Coordinates of C-alpha atoms in Angstrom, one line a residue:
X18 CA -0.9 12.4 -8.3
X19 CA -0.2 8.8 -9.4
X20 CA 0.6 7.5 -12.8
X21 CA -1.9 5.1 -14.4
X22 CA 0.9 2.8 -15.4
X23 CA 4.4 2.5 -16.6
X24 CA 5.0 4.9 -19.5
X25 CA 1.5 6.3 -19.2
X26 CA 0.9 10.0 -19.3
X27 CA -2.6 9.6 -17.8
X28 CA -2.9 10.6 -14.1
X29 CA -5.1 8.8 -11.6
X30 CA -7.3 10.7 -9.2
X31 CA -6.5 9.9 -5.5
X32 CA -9.0 10.1 -2.6
X33 CA -7.5 9.7 0.8
X34 CA -9.7 8.1 3.4
X35 CA -9.3 7.3 7.1
X36 CA -9.9 3.6 7.5
X37 CA -11.0 2.4 10.9
X38 CA -9.9 -1.2 10.4
X39 CA -6.7 -3.0 9.7
X40 CA -6.4 -4.6 6.3
X41 CA -3.9 -7.3 5.6
X42 CA -2.3 -7.1 2.2
X43 CA 0.0 -9.2 0.1
X44 CA 2.9 -7.3 -1.5
X45 CA 5.6 -8.1 -4.0
X46 CA 8.9 -6.4 -3.2
X47 CA 10.1 -6.1 -6.8
X48 CA 11.1 -2.6 -7.8
X49 CA 12.1 -1.2 -11.2
X50 CA 15.4 0.6 -11.9
X51 CA 14.0 3.9 -10.6
X52 CA 13.0 2.3 -7.2
X53 CA 9.3 2.3 -7.9
X54 CA 7.2 -0.7 -6.9
X55 CA 6.5 -2.9 -9.9
X56 CA 3.2 -4.5 -8.7
X57 CA 0.3 -3.1 -6.6
X58 CA -0.5 -4.6 -3.3
X59 CA -3.4 -7.1 -3.2
X60 CA -6.0 -7.1 -0.4
X61 CA -6.1 -10.3 1.7
X62 CA -8.4 -9.8 4.6
X63 CA -9.6 -7.4 7.4
X64 CA -7.8 -8.1 10.7
X65 CA -10.4 -7.9 13.4
X66 CA -7.8 -9.0 16.0
X67 CA -5.6 -5.9 15.5
X68 CA -6.5 -2.3 16.5
X69 CA -5.5 0.6 14.2
X70 CA -3.5 2.1 17.1
X71 CA -1.3 -1.0 17.2
X72 CA -0.1 -0.6 13.6
X73 CA 3.0 1.7 13.1
X74 CA 2.9 4.2 10.3
X75 CA 5.1 3.4 7.3
X76 CA 8.7 3.8 8.3
X77 CA 8.1 4.2 12.0
X78 CA 9.1 0.6 12.9
X79 CA 12.4 0.7 10.9
X80 CA 11.3 -2.1 8.6
X81 CA 8.5 -0.5 6.5
X82 CA 9.3 1.7 3.5

């Protein structure tokens, strides 16, 4: 379950999907005092030059969080 926003009691529904492409996103690394991301990622483009199997899962490469 995800919060609809800072200080909100409303919960957002989440639907997990298995994407078969590699999206490139822009992310702001700002976090609040509780360690939560302050801004959502923004989609940039679909990477047709990269296969899904080439992308490490979050945390696997030692740099992702």
